[in-house]
Coordinates of C-alpha atoms and ligand atoms in Angstrom, one line a residue:
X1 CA -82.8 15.0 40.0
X2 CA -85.7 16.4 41.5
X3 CA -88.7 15.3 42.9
X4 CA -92.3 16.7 42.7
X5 CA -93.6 15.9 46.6
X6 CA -97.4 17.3 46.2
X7 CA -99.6 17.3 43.0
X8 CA -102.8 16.9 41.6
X9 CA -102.2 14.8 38.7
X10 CA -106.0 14.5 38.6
X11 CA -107.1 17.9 38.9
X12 CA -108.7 20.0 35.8
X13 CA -105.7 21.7 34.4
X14 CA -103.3 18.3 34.3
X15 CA -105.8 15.3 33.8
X16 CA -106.6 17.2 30.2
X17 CA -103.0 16.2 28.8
X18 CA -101.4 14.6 32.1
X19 CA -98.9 12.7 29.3
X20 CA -97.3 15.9 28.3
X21 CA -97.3 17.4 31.9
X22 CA -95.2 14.9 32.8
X23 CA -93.1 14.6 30.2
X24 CA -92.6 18.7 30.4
X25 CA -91.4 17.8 34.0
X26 CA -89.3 15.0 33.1
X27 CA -87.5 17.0 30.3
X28 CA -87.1 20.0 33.5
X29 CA -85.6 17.1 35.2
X30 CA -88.2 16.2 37.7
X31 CA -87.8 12.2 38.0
X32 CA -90.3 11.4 40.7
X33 CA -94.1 12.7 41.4
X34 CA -96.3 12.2 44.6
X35 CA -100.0 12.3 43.1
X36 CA -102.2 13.5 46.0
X37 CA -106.0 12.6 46.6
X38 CA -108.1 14.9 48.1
X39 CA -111.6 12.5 48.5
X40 CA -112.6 8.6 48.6
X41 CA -113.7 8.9 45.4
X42 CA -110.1 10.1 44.1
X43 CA -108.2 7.5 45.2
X44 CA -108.5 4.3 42.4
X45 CA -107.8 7.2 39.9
X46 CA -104.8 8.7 42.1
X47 CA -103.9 5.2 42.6
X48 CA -104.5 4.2 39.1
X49 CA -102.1 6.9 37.8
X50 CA -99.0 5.4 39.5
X51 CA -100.1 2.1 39.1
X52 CA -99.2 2.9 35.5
X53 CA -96.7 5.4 35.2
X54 CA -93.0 4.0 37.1
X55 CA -92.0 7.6 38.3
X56 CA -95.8 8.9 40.3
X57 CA -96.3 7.5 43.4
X58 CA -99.6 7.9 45.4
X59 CA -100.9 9.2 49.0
X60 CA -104.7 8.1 49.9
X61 CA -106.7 10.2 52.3
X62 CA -109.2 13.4 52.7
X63 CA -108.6 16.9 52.5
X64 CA -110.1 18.8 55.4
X65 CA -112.3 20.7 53.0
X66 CA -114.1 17.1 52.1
X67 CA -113.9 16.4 55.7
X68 CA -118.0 16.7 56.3
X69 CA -118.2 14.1 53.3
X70 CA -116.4 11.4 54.7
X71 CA -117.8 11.7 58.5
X72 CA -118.9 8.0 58.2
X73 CA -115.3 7.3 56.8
X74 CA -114.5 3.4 57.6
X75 CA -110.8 3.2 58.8
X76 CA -110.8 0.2 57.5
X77 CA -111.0 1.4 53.8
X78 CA -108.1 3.7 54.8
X79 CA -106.3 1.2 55.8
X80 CA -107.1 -1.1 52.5
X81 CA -106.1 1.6 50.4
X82 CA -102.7 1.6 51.6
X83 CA -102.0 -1.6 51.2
X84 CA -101.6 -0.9 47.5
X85 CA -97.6 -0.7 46.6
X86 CA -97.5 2.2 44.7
X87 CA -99.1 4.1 47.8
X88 CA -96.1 5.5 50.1
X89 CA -98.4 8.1 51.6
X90 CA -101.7 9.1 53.7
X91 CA -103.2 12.6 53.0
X92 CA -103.4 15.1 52.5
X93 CA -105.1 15.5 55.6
X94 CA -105.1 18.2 58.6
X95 CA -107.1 21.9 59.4
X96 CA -108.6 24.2 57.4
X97 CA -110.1 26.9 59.4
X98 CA -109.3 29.1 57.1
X99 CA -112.1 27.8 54.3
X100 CA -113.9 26.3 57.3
X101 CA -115.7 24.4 54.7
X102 CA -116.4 21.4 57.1
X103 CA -117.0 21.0 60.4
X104 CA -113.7 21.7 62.7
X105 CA -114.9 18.7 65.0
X106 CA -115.2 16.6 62.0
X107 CA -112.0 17.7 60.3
X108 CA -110.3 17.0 63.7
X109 CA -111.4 13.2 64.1
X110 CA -110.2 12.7 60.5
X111 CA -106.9 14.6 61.1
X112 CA -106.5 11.3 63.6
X113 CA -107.9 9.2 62.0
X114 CA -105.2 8.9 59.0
X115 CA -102.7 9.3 62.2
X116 CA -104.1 6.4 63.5
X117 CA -103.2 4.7 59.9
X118 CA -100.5 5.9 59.9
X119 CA -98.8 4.9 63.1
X120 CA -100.4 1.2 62.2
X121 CA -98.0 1.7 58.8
X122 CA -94.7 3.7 59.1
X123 CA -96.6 5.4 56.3
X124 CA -96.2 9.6 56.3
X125 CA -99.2 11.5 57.2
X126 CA -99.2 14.7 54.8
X127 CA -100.8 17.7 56.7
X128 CA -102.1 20.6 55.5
X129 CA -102.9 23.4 57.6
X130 CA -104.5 26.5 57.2
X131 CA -105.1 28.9 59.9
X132 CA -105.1 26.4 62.3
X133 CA -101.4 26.3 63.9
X134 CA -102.8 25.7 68.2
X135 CA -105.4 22.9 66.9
X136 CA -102.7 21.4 64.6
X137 CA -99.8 21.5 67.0
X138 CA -101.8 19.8 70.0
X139 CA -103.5 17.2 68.4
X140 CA -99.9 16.6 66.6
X141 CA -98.5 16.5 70.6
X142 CA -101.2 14.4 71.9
X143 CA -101.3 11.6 69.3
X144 CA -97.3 11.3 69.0
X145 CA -97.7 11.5 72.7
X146 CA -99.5 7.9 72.2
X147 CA -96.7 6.7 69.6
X148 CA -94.3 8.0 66.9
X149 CA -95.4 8.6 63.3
X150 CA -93.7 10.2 60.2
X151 CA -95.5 13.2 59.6
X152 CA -94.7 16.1 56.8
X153 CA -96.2 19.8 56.9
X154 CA -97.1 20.5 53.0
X155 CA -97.2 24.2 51.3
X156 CA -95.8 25.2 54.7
X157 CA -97.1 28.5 55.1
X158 CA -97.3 29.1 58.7
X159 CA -95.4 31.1 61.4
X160 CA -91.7 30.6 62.3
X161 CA -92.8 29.8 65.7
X162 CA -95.1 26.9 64.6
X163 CA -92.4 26.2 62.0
X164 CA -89.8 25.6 65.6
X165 CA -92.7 23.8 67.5
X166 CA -93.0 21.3 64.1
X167 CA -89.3 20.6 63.9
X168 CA -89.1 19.7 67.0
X169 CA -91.7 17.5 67.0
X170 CA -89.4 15.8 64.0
X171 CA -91.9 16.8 61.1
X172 CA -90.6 18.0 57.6
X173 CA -91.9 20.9 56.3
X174 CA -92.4 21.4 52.4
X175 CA -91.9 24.3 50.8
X176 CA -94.4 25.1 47.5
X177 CA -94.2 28.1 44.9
X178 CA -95.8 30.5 47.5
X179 CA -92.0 31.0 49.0
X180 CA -91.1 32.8 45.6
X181 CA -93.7 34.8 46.3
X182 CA -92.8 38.8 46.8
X183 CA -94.3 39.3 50.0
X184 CA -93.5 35.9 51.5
X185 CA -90.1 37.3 53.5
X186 CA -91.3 35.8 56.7
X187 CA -91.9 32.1 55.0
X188 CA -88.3 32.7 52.9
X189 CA -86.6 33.1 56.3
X190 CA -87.9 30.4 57.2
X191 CA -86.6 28.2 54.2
X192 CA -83.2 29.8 55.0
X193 CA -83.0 28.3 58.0
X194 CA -84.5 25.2 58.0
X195 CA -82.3 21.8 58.4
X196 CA -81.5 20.0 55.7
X197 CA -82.5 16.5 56.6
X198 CA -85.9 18.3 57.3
X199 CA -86.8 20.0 53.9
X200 CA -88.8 19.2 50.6
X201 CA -90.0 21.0 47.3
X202 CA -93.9 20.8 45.8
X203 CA -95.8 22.5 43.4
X204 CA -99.3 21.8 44.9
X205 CA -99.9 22.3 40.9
X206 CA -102.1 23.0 39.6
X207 CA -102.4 26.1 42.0
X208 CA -99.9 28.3 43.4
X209 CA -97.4 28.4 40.2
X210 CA -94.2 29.9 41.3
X211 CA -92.2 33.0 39.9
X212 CA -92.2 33.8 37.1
X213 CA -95.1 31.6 35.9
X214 CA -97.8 33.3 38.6
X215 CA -100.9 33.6 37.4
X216 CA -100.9 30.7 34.7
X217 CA -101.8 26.8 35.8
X218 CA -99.1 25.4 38.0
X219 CA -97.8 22.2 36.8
X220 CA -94.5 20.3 38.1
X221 CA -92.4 20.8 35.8
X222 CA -92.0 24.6 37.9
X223 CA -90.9 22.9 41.0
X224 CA -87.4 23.7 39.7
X225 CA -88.3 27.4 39.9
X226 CA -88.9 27.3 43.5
X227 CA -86.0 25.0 44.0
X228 CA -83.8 27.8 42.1
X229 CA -85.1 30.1 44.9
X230 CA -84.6 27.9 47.8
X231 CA -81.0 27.1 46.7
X232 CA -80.3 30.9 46.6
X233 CA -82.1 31.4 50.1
X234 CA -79.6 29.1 51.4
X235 CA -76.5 29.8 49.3
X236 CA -76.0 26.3 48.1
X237 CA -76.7 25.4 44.0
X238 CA -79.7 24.4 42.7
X239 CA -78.1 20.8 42.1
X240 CA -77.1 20.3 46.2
X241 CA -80.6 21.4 46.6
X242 CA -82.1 18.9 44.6
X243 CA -79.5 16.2 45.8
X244 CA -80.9 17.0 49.4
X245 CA -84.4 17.0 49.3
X246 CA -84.2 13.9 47.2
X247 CA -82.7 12.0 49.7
X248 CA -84.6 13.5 52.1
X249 CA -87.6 12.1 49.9
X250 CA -86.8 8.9 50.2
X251 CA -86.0 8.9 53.8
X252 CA -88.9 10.0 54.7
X253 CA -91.1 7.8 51.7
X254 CA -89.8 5.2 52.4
X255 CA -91.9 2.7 50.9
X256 CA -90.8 4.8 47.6
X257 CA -87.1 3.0 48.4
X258 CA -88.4 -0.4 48.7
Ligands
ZN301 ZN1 -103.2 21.2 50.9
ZN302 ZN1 -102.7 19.6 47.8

């Protein structure tokens, strides 16, 4: 079994025939599907998706890039949103400096903002970062400096040495169709290495399809591709693989146990 831990469900390229998406993902034996919002204005169809279907779960919160959007963002509609059962997650937040399509200042008193939630919850924050490893790694020290949090790194494509610092600050990291990638050798030793209580699979569909599928619309039925790879990087089968970051799944969603 196998579980999907970052999609778009909602995203041109799945919403058009989201039934047979997932049903090509549950015949690829993916059993379990964390449906990501990106905006405010996501989140009652994010929401709504795993409201209806038993195996999608939901995370509620703003991408960086819509960070400049949601400047007036009421933390009290985060932390609503939440309350919802089917939601186990808040994000994806974090840095983009890469895009820079919002202000860094802004994205930055979002990035704590869903921290905030989360500490309040036991809820995950999912981070994504992008060119922004110092900024993400001090703000990540300072505010579990004020209290723990569970916290995940998604589509981890960062340095080893941020990849360290992150670990031992007790994040998981999450590895998506980018490590299959040729020129990724930096990012597979990395997903040699990593421990296995501290490792998850994605497909951030419906970008970044993994070998072989590049090029065409990513979808979760291919996070068995990349989990193929991982369990060759580490020299365990694809089925311990998939055992492992299951569990590790749950540990870390736990709301997705209750
Ligand atoms: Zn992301
Ligand atoms: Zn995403």
């Amino acid at each position: 079994m196998l579980i999907d831990s970052h999609c778009h469900l909602e995203y041109d390229g799945l919403i058009e025939e989201q039934g047979e998406v997932l049903k090509r993902a549950r015949s690829a034996g993916v059993q379990g599907f964390l449906n990501i919002s990106t905006k405010q204005s996501e989140w009652d169809q994010v929401v709504g998706t795993a409201a209806r279907e038993k195996d999608v779960w939901a995370s509620v919160g703003i991408h960086p890039h819509h960070a400049d959007d949601h400047a007036e963002l009421d933390i009290d509609a985060l932390r609503t949103a939440v309350t919802h059962p089917r939601v186990i997650a808040i994000g994806e937040t974090g840095l983009d400096y890469y895009y820079d399509k919002s202000d860094r200042k802004i994205q930055q008193d979002l990035f704590r903002l869903h921290i905030t939630v989360a500490r309040e919850t036991g809820l995950p924050v999912i981070i994504h970062t992008r060119d922004a490893e110092d900024d993400t790694a001090a703000i990540l020290e300072d505010e579990l400096g004020r209290g723990a949090f569970p916290a995940l790194i998604h589509c981890f494509t960062a340095s080893s040495e941020f990849g360290r610092k992150v670990l031992d600050l007790g994040l998981t990291i999450s590895l998506s169709g980018i490590v299959t990638f040729k020129n990724a050798k930096e990012l597979q030793e990395i997903a040699a290495e990593l421990p296995e209580g501290r490792i998850l699979v994605e497909t951030d569909s419906p970008f970044l399809a993994p070998v072989p599928h590049r090029g065409k619309t990513c979808e979760p039925a291919f996070v068995r591709n990349t989990a193929e790879f991982v369990s060759e990087l580490r020299g365990v089968t694809v089925e311990e693989l998939a055992a492992t970051t299951t569990s590790n799944f749950f540990k870390l969603f736990s709301k997705a146990a209750a």
